[in-house]
Short mmCIF file of C-alpha atoms in Angstrom, two decimals:
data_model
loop_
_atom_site.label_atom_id
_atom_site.label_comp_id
_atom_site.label_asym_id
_atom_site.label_seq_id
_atom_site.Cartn_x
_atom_site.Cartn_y
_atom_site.Cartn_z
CA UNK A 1 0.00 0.00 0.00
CA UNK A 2 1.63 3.00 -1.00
CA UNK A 3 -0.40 5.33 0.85
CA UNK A 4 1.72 4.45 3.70
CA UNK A 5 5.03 5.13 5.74
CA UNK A 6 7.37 2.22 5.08
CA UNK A 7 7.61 1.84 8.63
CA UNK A 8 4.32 1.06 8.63
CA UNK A 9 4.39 -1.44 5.57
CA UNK A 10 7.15 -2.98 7.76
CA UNK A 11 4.87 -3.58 10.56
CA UNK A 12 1.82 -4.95 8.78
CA UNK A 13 3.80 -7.31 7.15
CA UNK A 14 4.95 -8.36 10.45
CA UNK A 15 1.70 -8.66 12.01
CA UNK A 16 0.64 -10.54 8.77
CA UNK A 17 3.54 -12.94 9.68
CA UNK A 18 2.09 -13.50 13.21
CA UNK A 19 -1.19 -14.35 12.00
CA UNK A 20 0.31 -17.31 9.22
CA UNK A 21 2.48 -18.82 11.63
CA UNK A 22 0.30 -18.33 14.86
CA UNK A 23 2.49 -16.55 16.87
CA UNK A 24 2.79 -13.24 18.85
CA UNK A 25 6.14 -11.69 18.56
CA UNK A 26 7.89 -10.45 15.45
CA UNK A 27 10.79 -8.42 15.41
CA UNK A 28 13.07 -6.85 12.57
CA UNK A 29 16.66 -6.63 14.44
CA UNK A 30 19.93 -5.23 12.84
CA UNK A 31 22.71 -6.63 14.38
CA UNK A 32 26.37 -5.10 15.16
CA UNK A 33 28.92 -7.67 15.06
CA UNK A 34 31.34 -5.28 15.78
CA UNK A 35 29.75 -3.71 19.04
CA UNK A 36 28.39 -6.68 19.19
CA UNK A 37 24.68 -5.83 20.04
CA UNK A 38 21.04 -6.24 18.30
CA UNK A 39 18.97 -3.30 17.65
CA UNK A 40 15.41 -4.05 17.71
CA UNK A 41 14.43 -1.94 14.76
CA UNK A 42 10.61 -3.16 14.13
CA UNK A 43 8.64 -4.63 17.01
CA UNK A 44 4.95 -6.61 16.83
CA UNK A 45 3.55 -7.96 19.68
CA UNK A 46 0.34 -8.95 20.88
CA UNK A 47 0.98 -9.53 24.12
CA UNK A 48 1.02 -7.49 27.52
CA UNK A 49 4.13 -4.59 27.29
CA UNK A 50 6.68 -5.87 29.10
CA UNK A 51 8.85 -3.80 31.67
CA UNK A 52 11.63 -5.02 30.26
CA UNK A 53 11.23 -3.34 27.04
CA UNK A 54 14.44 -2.79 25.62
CA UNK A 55 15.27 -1.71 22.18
CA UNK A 56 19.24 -2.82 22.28
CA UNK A 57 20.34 -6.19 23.66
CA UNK A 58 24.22 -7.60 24.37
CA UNK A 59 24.34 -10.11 20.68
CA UNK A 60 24.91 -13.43 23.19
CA UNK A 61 21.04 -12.26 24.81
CA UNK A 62 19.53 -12.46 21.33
CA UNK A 63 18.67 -15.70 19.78
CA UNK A 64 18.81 -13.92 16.38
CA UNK A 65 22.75 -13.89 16.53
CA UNK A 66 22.61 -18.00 15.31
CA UNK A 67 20.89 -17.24 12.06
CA UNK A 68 23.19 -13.92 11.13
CA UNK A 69 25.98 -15.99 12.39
CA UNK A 70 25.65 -19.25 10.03
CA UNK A 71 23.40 -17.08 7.58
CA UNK A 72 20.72 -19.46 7.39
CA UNK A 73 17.16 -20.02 8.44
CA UNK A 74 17.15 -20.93 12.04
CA UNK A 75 13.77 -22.84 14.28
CA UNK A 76 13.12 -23.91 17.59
CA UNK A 77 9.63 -25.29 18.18
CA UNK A 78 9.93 -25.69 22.11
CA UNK A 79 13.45 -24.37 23.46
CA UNK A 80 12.67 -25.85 26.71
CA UNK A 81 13.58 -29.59 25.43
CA UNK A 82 16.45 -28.02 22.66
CA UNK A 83 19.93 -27.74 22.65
CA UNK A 84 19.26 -23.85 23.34
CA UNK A 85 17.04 -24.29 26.54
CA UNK A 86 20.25 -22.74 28.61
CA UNK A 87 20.87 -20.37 26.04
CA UNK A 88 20.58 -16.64 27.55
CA UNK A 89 17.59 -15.38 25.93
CA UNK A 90 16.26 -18.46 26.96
CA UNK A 91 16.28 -16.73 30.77
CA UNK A 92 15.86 -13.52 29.12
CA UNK A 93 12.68 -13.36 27.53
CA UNK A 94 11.61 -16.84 28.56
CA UNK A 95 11.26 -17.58 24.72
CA UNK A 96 9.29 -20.92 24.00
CA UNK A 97 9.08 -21.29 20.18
CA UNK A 98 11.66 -19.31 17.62
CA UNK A 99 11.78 -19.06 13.80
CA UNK A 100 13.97 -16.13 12.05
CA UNK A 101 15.73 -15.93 8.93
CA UNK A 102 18.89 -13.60 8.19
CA UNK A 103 18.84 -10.27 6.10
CA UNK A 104 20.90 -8.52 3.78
CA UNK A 105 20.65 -4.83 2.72
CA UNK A 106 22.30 -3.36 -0.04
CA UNK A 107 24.14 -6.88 -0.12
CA UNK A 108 25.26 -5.90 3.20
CA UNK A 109 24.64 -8.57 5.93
CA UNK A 110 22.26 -6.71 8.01
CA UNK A 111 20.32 -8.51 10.87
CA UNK A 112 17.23 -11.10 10.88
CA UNK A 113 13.62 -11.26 10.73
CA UNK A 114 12.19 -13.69 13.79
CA UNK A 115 8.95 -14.17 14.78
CA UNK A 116 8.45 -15.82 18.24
CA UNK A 117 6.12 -17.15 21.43
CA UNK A 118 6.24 -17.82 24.98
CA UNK A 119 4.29 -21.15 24.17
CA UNK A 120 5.91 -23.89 22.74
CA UNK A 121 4.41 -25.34 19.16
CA UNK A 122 2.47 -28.38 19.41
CA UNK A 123 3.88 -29.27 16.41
CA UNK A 124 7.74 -28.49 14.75
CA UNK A 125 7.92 -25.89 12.22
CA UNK A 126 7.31 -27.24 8.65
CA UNK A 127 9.36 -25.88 5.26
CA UNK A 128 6.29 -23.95 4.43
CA UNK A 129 6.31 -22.13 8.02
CA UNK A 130 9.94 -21.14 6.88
CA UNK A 131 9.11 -20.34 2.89
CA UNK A 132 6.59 -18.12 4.58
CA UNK A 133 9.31 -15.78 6.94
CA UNK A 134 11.84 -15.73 3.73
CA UNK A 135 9.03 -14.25 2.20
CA UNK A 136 8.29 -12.01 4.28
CA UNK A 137 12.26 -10.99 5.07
CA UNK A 138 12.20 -10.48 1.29
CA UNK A 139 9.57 -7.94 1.50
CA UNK A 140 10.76 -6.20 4.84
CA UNK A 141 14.78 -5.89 3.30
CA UNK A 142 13.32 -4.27 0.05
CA UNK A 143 11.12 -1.99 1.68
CA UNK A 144 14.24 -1.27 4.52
CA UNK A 145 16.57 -0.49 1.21
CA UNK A 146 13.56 2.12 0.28
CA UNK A 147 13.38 3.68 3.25
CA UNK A 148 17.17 3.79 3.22
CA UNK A 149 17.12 5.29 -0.62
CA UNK A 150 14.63 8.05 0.75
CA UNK A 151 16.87 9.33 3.39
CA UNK A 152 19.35 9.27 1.28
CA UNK A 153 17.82 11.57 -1.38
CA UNK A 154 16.18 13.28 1.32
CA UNK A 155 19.84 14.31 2.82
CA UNK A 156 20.98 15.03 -1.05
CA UNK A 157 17.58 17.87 -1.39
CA UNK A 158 18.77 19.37 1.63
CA UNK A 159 21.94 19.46 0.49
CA UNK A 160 21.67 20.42 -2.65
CA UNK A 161 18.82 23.25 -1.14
CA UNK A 162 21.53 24.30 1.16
CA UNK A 163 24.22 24.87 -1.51
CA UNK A 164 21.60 26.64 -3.56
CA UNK A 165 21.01 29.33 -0.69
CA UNK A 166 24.52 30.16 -0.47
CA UNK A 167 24.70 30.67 -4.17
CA UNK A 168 22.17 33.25 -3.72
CA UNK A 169 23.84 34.64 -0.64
CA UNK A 170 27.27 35.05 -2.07
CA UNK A 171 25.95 36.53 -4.76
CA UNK A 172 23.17 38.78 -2.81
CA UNK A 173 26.70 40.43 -1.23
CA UNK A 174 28.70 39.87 -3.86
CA UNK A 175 26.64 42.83 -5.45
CA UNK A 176 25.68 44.74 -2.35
CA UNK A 177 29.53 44.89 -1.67
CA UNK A 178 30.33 45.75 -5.61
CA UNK A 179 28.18 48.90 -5.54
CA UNK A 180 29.78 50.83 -2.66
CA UNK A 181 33.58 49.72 -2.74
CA UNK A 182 33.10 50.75 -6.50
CA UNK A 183 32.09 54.09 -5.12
CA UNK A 184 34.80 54.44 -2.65
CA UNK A 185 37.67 53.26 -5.38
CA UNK A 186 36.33 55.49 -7.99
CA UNK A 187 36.09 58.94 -5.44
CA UNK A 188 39.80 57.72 -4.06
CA UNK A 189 40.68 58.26 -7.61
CA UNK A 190 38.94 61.27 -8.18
CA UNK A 191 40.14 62.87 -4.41
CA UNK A 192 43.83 61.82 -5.29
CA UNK A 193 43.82 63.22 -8.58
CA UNK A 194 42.39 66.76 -7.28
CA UNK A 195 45.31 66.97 -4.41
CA UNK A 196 48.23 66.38 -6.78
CA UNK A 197 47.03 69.57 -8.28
CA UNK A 198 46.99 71.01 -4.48
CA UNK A 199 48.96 72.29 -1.44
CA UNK A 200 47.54 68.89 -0.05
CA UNK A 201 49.63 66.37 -2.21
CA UNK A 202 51.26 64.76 0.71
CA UNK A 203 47.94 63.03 1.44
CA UNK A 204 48.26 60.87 -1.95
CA UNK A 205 49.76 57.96 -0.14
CA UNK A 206 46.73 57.77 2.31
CA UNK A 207 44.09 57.75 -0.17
CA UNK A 208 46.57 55.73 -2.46
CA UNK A 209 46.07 52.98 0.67
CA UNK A 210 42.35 53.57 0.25
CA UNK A 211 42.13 52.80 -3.46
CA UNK A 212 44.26 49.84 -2.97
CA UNK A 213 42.56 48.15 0.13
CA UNK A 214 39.18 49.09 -2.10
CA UNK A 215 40.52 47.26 -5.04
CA UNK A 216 41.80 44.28 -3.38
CA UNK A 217 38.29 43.82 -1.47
CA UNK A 218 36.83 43.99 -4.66
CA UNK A 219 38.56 41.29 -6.12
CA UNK A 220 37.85 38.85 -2.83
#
């Protein structure tokens, strides 16, 4: 829907990923592997607001560091009987059931798209539970590149706004300056010329300095 903020379009499309897989968390996190953190940049959730709502998390808290790590699509039905039941974000946000799938924007490895519950799944995720969240990280990375684009050309209007204003700035005083030190060089000229003919002539050199300081602010 193009009516809409891509932010927005982001967030439907996660709640529309809630809805097909049954769950009620879905999150869009960028992850720095230098800092080493995740960045919760999207957030869905039907459930209560936590009071632990944090936006940034240490990478070894976030299950979504597996799937960035080995770049492939990563699901835990019921962590509680998995290899990741003593995992941290096991005891952090008492996770039950996990699916996610890495990202890449602008060919850049960028983060993942996960969806999760505090309920375990009755059943293991099937292949078209996961063909469904590649989808939809498809979807969410090319609208995330858009929204990227339009900040970018954003930034390059203002820029090119900004350089547009001083054009007409420099050249606003470019000719308010012209017009009086044009004045003062031609009456130094006309005043120096009148006191060589006078008992005044020893005053040349000052208004010499005038004509000269006038000329040389002219040509700045």
């Amino acid at each position: 829907v193009p009516t809409i903020s891509i932010a927005a379009q982001i967030e439907e499309m996660l709640r529309i990923g809630c809805r097909l897989l049954n769950l009620s968390i879905a999150n869009v996190c960028s992850i720095d592997p230098i800092a080493k953190t995740c960045t919760f940049v999207h957030t869905v959730s039907t459930l209560k607001p936590d009071s632990k709502d944090i936006k940034v998390l240490p990478i070894d808290y976030a299950f979504c560091s597996i799937p960035y790590v080995y770049e492939e699509r990563f699901a835990l039905h019921h962590v509680s009987i998995s290899p990741y039941r003593d995992h941290p974000c096991s005891e952090y946000a008492h996770l039950e059931s996990y699916i996610a799938v890495p990202i890449w924007i602008t060919g850049e490895k960028y983060g993942t798209v996960n969806f999760a519950d505090r309920e375990p799944r009755r059943i293991p995720f099937r292949d078209s539970d996961l063909e469904v969240i590649t989808l939809i990280a498809r979807l969410i990375s090319v609208a995330i590149e858009r929204k990227i684009s339009e900040g970018v050309k954003v930034q390059k209007e203002i820029a090119e706004q900004a350089n547009k204003t001083k054009s007409r700035f420099l050249a606003n005083m470019s000719h308010e300056l012209r017009t009086p030190l044009n004045a003062i060089i031609g009456y130094s000229e006309l005043v120096a010329e009148e006191l060589a003919d006078s008992a005044q002539a020893k005053l040349i050199p000052d208004v010499n300095k005038i004509h000269k300081s006038g000329k040389h602010l002219l040509s700045l």
